[in-house]
Amino acid sequence: MASVAGGLLFLFLHIFAAHANNYIASSSSPPKFFNVLSYGAIPDGQTDNSQAFSKAWNEACKWNNRNGQNVVLVPSGTFMVNSVLFMGPCRSRMVFMLRGVIKAPSNPSLFFTDTWIGFRYINGLVVKGGGTIDGQGNFAWPYNDCFTNRQCKTLPVSMRFDFITNGRVRNLRSINSKNGHFTLYSCNNLNITKIRLTAPEESPNTDGIKIGMSTNIKISHSIIGTGDDCIAMLSGSENIDISSVLCGPGHGISIGSLGNNVAKEFVRGVKLRNCTFVSTQNGLRIKTRPSSFPSFVSDVIFSGITMANVNNPLIIDQQYCPQGNCFYQEERNAGVMINDVTFMNIWGTSRSEVAINLQCSEDIPCQNVKLVNINLAYSSTSAKQMVSKCVNVKGVSYGRIQPSGCL
Ligand SMILES: *[C@@H]1O[C@H](CO)[C@@H](O)[C@H](O)[C@H]1NC(C)=O
Ligand SMILES: *[C@@H]1O[C@H](CO)[C@@H](O)[C@H](O)[C@H]1NC(C)=O
């Protein structure tokens, strides 16, 4: 008896000690700061600080701070940066704390870099601080001729997150990106909150957040108003949770486009809640191309959505082919399958007549689509009657659906 109790006591003390150790280590190991000013950065809004930023990062990245964090600090002031890539893996958890403003070049000879600000191969990254990144896109947008020139050079996205795991991004502002604001590629467990992304409505390709090949991504309490999609979920996006996002102006929140004729593609597990769209071109959109590879979109729930003066509030386009250069499948059962999609509790106003527009193909009809409690009206007085269109859609509707007629 005594020895069992003793053993248990020992075990308990052991576990307790381990916990206490962890607790003390994580709370008492102070963060170590790497201020970019100490690495030669000059906040005059003109000097290129790429080198100073890289140096600060590299020092911080190799500093072993046990359970503590290493903080790369960009204090207040305006820091011009031509291009910088923050690489991991790092020895301790990394924080990039932006208090000031990082400004992109306005000189066209410096535009066409792959990355403006990039984070790559980092586990446990935190980006925060309430600062702003200014892409100075107004100088670059005239160089975006990708609508007419197939060989166009692409402008850099403002902030790239590639291969980031267990990360958090919060309290950050991005304005006037040259291309998209943020892209996420091959990330897992990344939470983005309280960010604000802005660019003028007419600025080309200024997507808010583009997600590809990434899992367990959370975006919440953010405001995104740009010239392209507020959020775009591309192939490989899985378990994406978006809530309390205000979108507008812009092209709405989209899944796709999917189906590019070179590989199987998918988007699976998208939850969008409590979001508002103001004067956007689209609201909730799924766009897939007529593809030759079997691909799919599944498990999507849009709920608690307010539309204010949105052109296409609910739209599925399974034959999306804006340039008319799509490869049409020869075999049946090819293409992008869309199933298990729920549109629930959606209200507000539409600018166009077809407020619900779900267009699927005859070969692969959309499956298990649910419409639940939808109430959309014209945003201005119109003599026309608002309609809904569902083509090749299999599913059900519950509650009041306005405009009715679908499913
Ligand atoms: C992101 O949020 C989810 C859900 O709140 C949480 O479980 C997860 O640990 C968070 N991830 C990070 C890296 O903070
Ligand atoms: C819904 O979103 C708004 C902002 O768009 C936010 O203020 C509110 O707290 C959110 N509600 C919930 C329940 O998250």
CSV table of C-alpha atoms in Angstrom, one decimal, residues 85-393:
chain,number,residue,atom,x,y,z
A,85,LEU,CA,12.6,37.4,-47.2
A,86,PHE,CA,12.5,36.3,-43.6
A,87,MET,CA,13.6,32.6,-43.6
A,88,GLY,CA,13.3,29.9,-41.0
A,89,PRO,CA,13.6,27.5,-39.5
A,90,CYS,CA,14.5,29.4,-36.4
A,91,ARG,CA,15.8,28.2,-33.0
A,92,SER,CA,13.0,29.9,-31.0
A,93,ARG,CA,9.6,31.2,-31.6
A,94,MET,CA,9.7,34.4,-33.7
A,95,VAL,CA,7.7,37.6,-33.4
A,96,PHE,CA,7.8,40.2,-36.1
A,97,MET,CA,6.5,43.3,-34.3
A,98,LEU,CA,5.7,46.1,-36.7
A,99,ARG,CA,4.9,49.4,-34.9
A,100,GLY,CA,5.8,51.8,-37.7
A,101,VAL,CA,5.3,51.8,-41.5
A,102,ILE,CA,7.1,49.7,-44.1
A,103,LYS,CA,7.0,51.3,-47.5
A,104,ALA,CA,7.6,49.6,-50.8
A,105,PRO,CA,9.6,51.2,-53.6
A,106,SER,CA,8.0,53.5,-56.0
A,107,ASN,CA,10.7,53.2,-58.6
A,108,PRO,CA,9.6,50.9,-61.5
A,109,SER,CA,13.1,49.3,-61.8
A,110,LEU,CA,12.5,47.7,-58.4
A,111,PHE,CA,8.9,46.5,-59.0
A,112,PHE,CA,9.2,43.1,-60.4
A,113,THR,CA,10.7,41.1,-57.5
A,114,ASP,CA,9.1,37.8,-56.5
A,115,THR,CA,8.6,38.9,-53.0
A,116,TRP,CA,8.2,42.2,-51.3
A,117,ILE,CA,7.9,41.0,-47.7
A,118,GLY,CA,8.0,37.2,-47.3
A,119,PHE,CA,8.0,34.8,-44.4
A,120,ARG,CA,9.1,31.2,-45.2
A,121,TYR,CA,9.6,27.9,-43.4
A,122,ILE,CA,8.8,29.2,-39.9
A,123,ASN,CA,7.1,27.3,-37.1
A,124,GLY,CA,5.5,29.4,-34.5
A,125,LEU,CA,5.6,32.8,-36.2
A,126,VAL,CA,3.7,35.8,-34.8
A,127,VAL,CA,3.3,39.0,-36.8
A,128,LYS,CA,1.7,41.9,-35.0
A,129,GLY,CA,2.2,45.4,-33.7
A,130,GLY,CA,-0.5,47.7,-35.2
A,131,GLY,CA,1.8,49.0,-37.9
A,132,THR,CA,1.2,49.4,-41.6
A,133,ILE,CA,2.7,48.0,-44.8
A,134,ASP,CA,2.3,50.4,-47.7
A,135,GLY,CA,2.8,48.7,-51.1
A,136,GLN,CA,2.7,52.0,-53.0
A,137,GLY,CA,0.6,50.3,-55.6
A,138,ASN,CA,-0.5,53.5,-57.2
A,139,PHE,CA,2.9,53.7,-58.8
A,140,ALA,CA,2.7,50.1,-60.1
A,141,TRP,CA,-0.8,49.5,-61.2
A,142,PRO,CA,-0.3,51.2,-64.6
A,143,TYR,CA,2.4,48.5,-65.2
A,144,ASN,CA,-0.2,45.7,-64.7
A,145,ASP,CA,-1.1,44.8,-68.3
A,146,CYS,CA,-2.0,41.2,-67.6
A,147,PHE,CA,-5.5,41.6,-69.0
A,148,THR,CA,-4.1,42.2,-72.4
A,149,ASN,CA,-0.5,40.8,-72.3
A,150,ARG,CA,-0.1,37.1,-71.8
A,151,GLN,CA,3.7,37.5,-71.1
A,152,CYS,CA,3.1,40.1,-68.5
A,153,LYS,CA,5.5,40.3,-65.5
A,154,THR,CA,3.6,40.0,-62.3
A,155,LEU,CA,3.9,42.6,-59.5
A,156,PRO,CA,4.8,41.3,-56.0
A,157,VAL,CA,2.2,40.5,-53.4
A,158,SER,CA,2.8,42.6,-50.3
A,159,MET,CA,3.2,39.9,-47.7
A,160,ARG,CA,3.8,36.2,-48.4
A,161,PHE,CA,3.4,33.4,-45.9
A,162,ASP,CA,5.0,30.2,-47.3
A,163,PHE,CA,5.3,27.1,-45.3
A,164,ILE,CA,4.3,28.7,-42.0
A,165,THR,CA,3.0,26.5,-39.2
A,166,ASN,CA,1.3,27.4,-35.9
A,167,GLY,CA,1.3,31.1,-36.7
A,168,ARG,CA,-0.7,34.2,-35.8
A,169,VAL,CA,-1.1,37.4,-37.6
A,170,ARG,CA,-2.9,40.2,-35.9
A,171,ASN,CA,-3.3,44.0,-35.7
A,172,LEU,CA,-1.8,44.9,-39.0
A,173,ARG,CA,-2.7,47.1,-41.8
A,174,SER,CA,-1.8,46.8,-45.5
A,175,ILE,CA,-2.6,49.5,-47.9
A,176,ASN,CA,-2.2,49.8,-51.7
A,177,SER,CA,-0.6,46.5,-52.4
A,178,LYS,CA,0.9,46.3,-55.9
A,179,ASN,CA,-0.6,42.9,-56.4
A,180,GLY,CA,-2.5,41.0,-53.7
A,181,HIS,CA,-2.1,42.0,-50.0
A,182,PHE,CA,-1.4,38.6,-48.4
A,183,THR,CA,-0.9,35.1,-49.8
A,184,LEU,CA,-0.8,31.9,-47.8
A,185,TYR,CA,0.9,28.9,-49.4
A,186,SER,CA,1.5,25.6,-47.7
A,187,CYS,CA,0.6,26.9,-44.3
A,188,ASN,CA,-1.0,24.9,-41.4
A,189,ASN,CA,-2.7,26.3,-38.4
A,190,LEU,CA,-2.4,30.0,-39.0
A,191,ASN,CA,-4.8,32.5,-37.4
A,192,ILE,CA,-5.3,35.9,-38.8
A,193,THR,CA,-7.3,38.5,-36.9
A,194,LYS,CA,-7.9,42.2,-36.6
A,195,ILE,CA,-6.3,43.1,-39.9
A,196,ARG,CA,-7.3,45.8,-42.3
A,197,LEU,CA,-6.5,45.5,-46.0
A,198,THR,CA,-7.3,48.4,-48.3
A,199,ALA,CA,-6.8,49.3,-52.0
A,200,PRO,CA,-9.0,51.3,-54.3
A,201,GLU,CA,-11.9,49.5,-56.0
A,202,GLU,CA,-10.4,50.0,-59.4
A,203,SER,CA,-6.9,48.8,-58.6
A,204,PRO,CA,-6.1,45.6,-60.6
A,205,ASN,CA,-5.5,42.2,-58.9
A,206,THR,CA,-5.3,43.5,-55.4
A,207,ASP,CA,-6.8,40.4,-53.8
A,208,GLY,CA,-7.0,40.7,-50.0
A,209,ILE,CA,-6.0,37.2,-48.8
A,210,LYS,CA,-5.2,34.4,-51.2
A,211,ILE,CA,-5.0,30.9,-49.8
A,212,GLY,CA,-3.6,27.8,-51.5
A,213,MET,CA,-2.4,24.4,-50.3
A,214,SER,CA,-3.1,25.4,-46.7
A,215,THR,CA,-5.0,23.8,-43.9
A,216,ASN,CA,-6.6,25.0,-40.6
A,217,ILE,CA,-6.6,28.7,-41.4
A,218,LYS,CA,-8.7,31.1,-39.4
A,219,ILE,CA,-9.5,34.6,-40.4
A,220,SER,CA,-11.6,36.8,-38.1
A,221,HIS,CA,-12.6,40.3,-37.1
A,222,SER,CA,-11.1,41.9,-40.2
A,223,ILE,CA,-11.9,44.6,-42.7
A,224,ILE,CA,-11.0,44.0,-46.4
A,225,GLY,CA,-11.8,46.4,-49.2
A,226,THR,CA,-9.8,46.1,-52.4
A,227,GLY,CA,-10.0,45.9,-56.2
A,228,ASP,CA,-10.3,42.1,-56.4
A,229,ASP,CA,-11.4,39.2,-54.2
A,230,CYS,CA,-11.5,40.0,-50.4
A,231,ILE,CA,-10.6,36.4,-49.8
A,232,ALA,CA,-9.9,33.7,-52.4
A,233,MET,CA,-9.5,30.0,-51.5
A,234,LEU,CA,-7.6,28.2,-54.2
A,235,SER,CA,-6.7,24.6,-54.6
A,236,GLY,CA,-5.6,22.7,-51.5
A,237,SER,CA,-7.5,25.0,-49.1
A,238,GLU,CA,-8.8,22.8,-46.3
A,239,ASN,CA,-10.5,23.7,-43.0
A,240,ILE,CA,-10.8,27.4,-43.6
A,241,ASP,CA,-12.8,29.2,-40.9
A,242,ILE,CA,-13.7,32.8,-41.7
A,243,SER,CA,-15.8,34.9,-39.4
A,244,SER,CA,-16.7,38.5,-38.7
A,245,VAL,CA,-15.1,39.9,-41.9
A,246,LEU,CA,-16.4,43.0,-43.5
A,247,CYS,CA,-15.8,42.8,-47.3
A,248,GLY,CA,-16.1,45.8,-49.7
A,249,PRO,CA,-15.4,47.1,-52.1
A,250,GLY,CA,-14.1,44.2,-54.0
A,251,HIS,CA,-15.1,41.0,-55.8
A,252,GLY,CA,-16.4,39.2,-52.7
A,253,ILE,CA,-15.2,36.0,-51.1
A,254,SER,CA,-14.5,33.2,-53.5
A,255,ILE,CA,-13.7,29.5,-53.8
A,256,GLY,CA,-11.7,28.8,-56.9
A,257,SER,CA,-11.2,29.1,-59.6
A,258,LEU,CA,-10.5,25.4,-59.7
A,259,GLY,CA,-9.9,23.0,-62.6
A,260,ASN,CA,-6.8,24.0,-64.5
A,261,ASN,CA,-6.2,20.9,-66.6
A,262,VAL,CA,-2.8,20.0,-65.1
A,263,ALA,CA,-3.7,18.3,-61.8
A,264,LYS,CA,-6.5,17.2,-59.5
A,265,GLU,CA,-7.6,20.1,-57.3
A,266,PHE,CA,-9.8,20.5,-54.3
A,267,VAL,CA,-11.2,22.8,-51.7
A,268,ARG,CA,-12.7,21.2,-48.7
A,269,GLY,CA,-14.2,22.3,-45.4
A,270,VAL,CA,-15.0,26.0,-45.6
A,271,LYS,CA,-17.0,27.8,-42.9
A,272,LEU,CA,-17.9,31.4,-43.3
A,273,ARG,CA,-20.0,33.1,-40.6
A,274,ASN,CA,-21.1,36.5,-39.5
A,275,CYS,CA,-19.7,38.3,-42.5
A,276,THR,CA,-20.9,41.5,-44.3
A,277,PHE,CA,-20.5,42.4,-47.9
A,278,VAL,CA,-20.9,46.1,-48.9
A,279,SER,CA,-21.2,47.1,-52.6
A,280,THR,CA,-19.1,44.2,-53.8
A,281,GLN,CA,-19.3,42.7,-57.3
A,282,ASN,CA,-20.0,39.2,-55.8
A,283,GLY,CA,-20.9,38.0,-52.4
A,284,LEU,CA,-20.3,34.3,-52.0
A,285,ARG,CA,-18.9,32.7,-55.1
A,286,ILE,CA,-17.7,29.3,-56.2
A,287,LYS,CA,-16.1,29.3,-59.6
A,288,THR,CA,-14.7,26.2,-61.3
A,289,ARG,CA,-13.4,25.8,-64.8
A,290,PRO,CA,-14.5,23.0,-67.1
A,291,SER,CA,-11.5,20.8,-66.3
A,292,SER,CA,-10.2,17.5,-67.6
A,293,PHE,CA,-9.1,16.2,-64.2
A,294,PRO,CA,-11.5,15.0,-61.5
A,295,SER,CA,-11.5,17.7,-58.9
A,296,PHE,CA,-13.9,18.8,-56.2
A,297,VAL,CA,-15.3,21.4,-53.8
A,298,SER,CA,-17.0,20.0,-50.8
A,299,ASP,CA,-18.3,20.8,-47.2
A,300,VAL,CA,-18.9,24.5,-47.5
A,301,ILE,CA,-21.2,26.4,-45.1
A,302,PHE,CA,-22.0,30.1,-45.5
A,303,SER,CA,-24.1,31.4,-42.6
A,304,GLY,CA,-25.2,34.6,-41.0
A,305,ILE,CA,-24.3,36.8,-44.0
A,306,THR,CA,-25.4,40.4,-44.6
A,307,MET,CA,-25.4,41.7,-48.2
A,308,ALA,CA,-25.6,45.4,-48.8
A,309,ASN,CA,-26.0,46.4,-52.5
A,310,VAL,CA,-24.1,43.4,-53.8
A,311,ASN,CA,-24.2,42.6,-57.5
A,312,ASN,CA,-24.2,38.8,-57.4
A,313,PRO,CA,-24.9,37.8,-53.8
A,314,LEU,CA,-24.9,34.0,-54.2
A,315,ILE,CA,-23.2,32.6,-57.2
A,316,ILE,CA,-21.9,29.2,-58.4
A,317,ASP,CA,-20.3,29.1,-61.8
A,318,GLN,CA,-19.2,25.6,-62.7
A,319,GLN,CA,-18.2,26.6,-66.3
A,320,TYR,CA,-16.1,29.6,-65.3
A,321,CYS,CA,-13.9,30.5,-68.3
A,322,PRO,CA,-13.3,34.3,-68.5
A,323,GLN,CA,-10.7,34.2,-71.2
A,324,GLY,CA,-12.5,31.6,-73.3
A,325,ASN,CA,-9.4,29.4,-73.4
A,326,CYS,CA,-10.6,26.5,-71.2
A,327,PHE,CA,-10.1,22.9,-72.1
A,328,TYR,CA,-13.4,21.2,-72.2
A,329,GLN,CA,-13.5,17.7,-70.9
A,330,GLU,CA,-13.9,14.9,-73.4
A,331,GLU,CA,-14.8,12.2,-70.8
A,332,ARG,CA,-17.8,12.2,-68.7
A,333,ASN,CA,-17.4,12.3,-64.9
A,334,ALA,CA,-14.4,14.6,-65.3
A,335,GLY,CA,-14.4,18.2,-64.2
A,336,VAL,CA,-14.9,19.8,-60.8
A,337,MET,CA,-17.6,18.2,-58.6
A,338,ILE,CA,-19.3,20.6,-56.2
A,339,ASN,CA,-21.1,19.0,-53.3
A,340,ASP,CA,-22.4,19.7,-49.8
A,341,VAL,CA,-22.7,23.4,-50.0
A,342,THR,CA,-25.1,25.3,-47.6
A,343,PHE,CA,-26.2,28.9,-47.9
A,344,MET,CA,-27.9,29.7,-44.6
A,345,ASN,CA,-29.4,32.9,-43.0
A,346,ILE,CA,-28.5,35.3,-45.6
A,347,TRP,CA,-30.2,38.7,-45.8
A,348,GLY,CA,-29.9,42.1,-47.4
A,349,THR,CA,-29.9,43.7,-50.8
A,350,SER,CA,-28.9,42.8,-54.3
A,351,ARG,CA,-28.0,45.2,-57.1
A,352,SER,CA,-28.8,42.7,-59.8
A,353,GLU,CA,-32.0,40.9,-60.8
A,354,VAL,CA,-30.6,37.4,-60.3
A,355,ALA,CA,-29.8,37.4,-56.6
A,356,ILE,CA,-29.3,33.6,-56.4
A,357,ASN,CA,-27.5,32.2,-59.4
A,358,LEU,CA,-26.3,28.6,-59.2
A,359,GLN,CA,-25.1,27.3,-62.6
A,360,CYS,CA,-23.9,23.8,-62.6
A,361,SER,CA,-23.2,21.5,-65.6
A,362,GLU,CA,-25.2,18.7,-67.0
A,363,ASP,CA,-22.4,16.3,-66.8
A,364,ILE,CA,-21.7,16.8,-63.1
A,365,PRO,CA,-24.6,18.5,-61.4
A,366,CYS,CA,-23.9,20.2,-58.1
A,367,GLN,CA,-25.0,17.8,-55.2
A,368,ASN,CA,-26.5,18.4,-51.9
A,369,VAL,CA,-26.9,22.1,-52.1
A,370,LYS,CA,-29.0,23.6,-49.3
A,371,LEU,CA,-30.6,27.0,-49.2
A,372,VAL,CA,-31.9,27.9,-45.7
A,373,ASN,CA,-33.6,31.2,-44.8
A,374,ILE,CA,-32.6,33.6,-47.5
A,375,ASN,CA,-34.1,37.1,-47.8
A,376,LEU,CA,-32.7,39.3,-50.5
A,377,ALA,CA,-34.4,42.4,-51.9
A,378,TYR,CA,-33.4,44.9,-54.6
A,379,SER,CA,-31.1,47.6,-53.3
A,380,SER,CA,-32.9,50.3,-55.2
A,381,THR,CA,-36.5,50.4,-56.3
A,382,SER,CA,-37.0,48.4,-59.5
A,383,ALA,CA,-40.0,47.5,-61.5
A,384,LYS,CA,-38.4,44.1,-62.3
A,385,GLN,CA,-39.0,41.1,-60.2
A,386,MET,CA,-36.0,39.6,-58.6
A,387,VAL,CA,-35.3,36.0,-59.4
A,388,SER,CA,-33.3,33.0,-58.5
A,389,LYS,CA,-31.8,30.6,-61.0
A,390,CYS,CA,-30.6,27.0,-60.3
A,391,VAL,CA,-29.4,25.0,-63.3
A,392,ASN,CA,-28.4,21.3,-62.7
A,393,VAL,CA,-28.4,21.7,-59.0
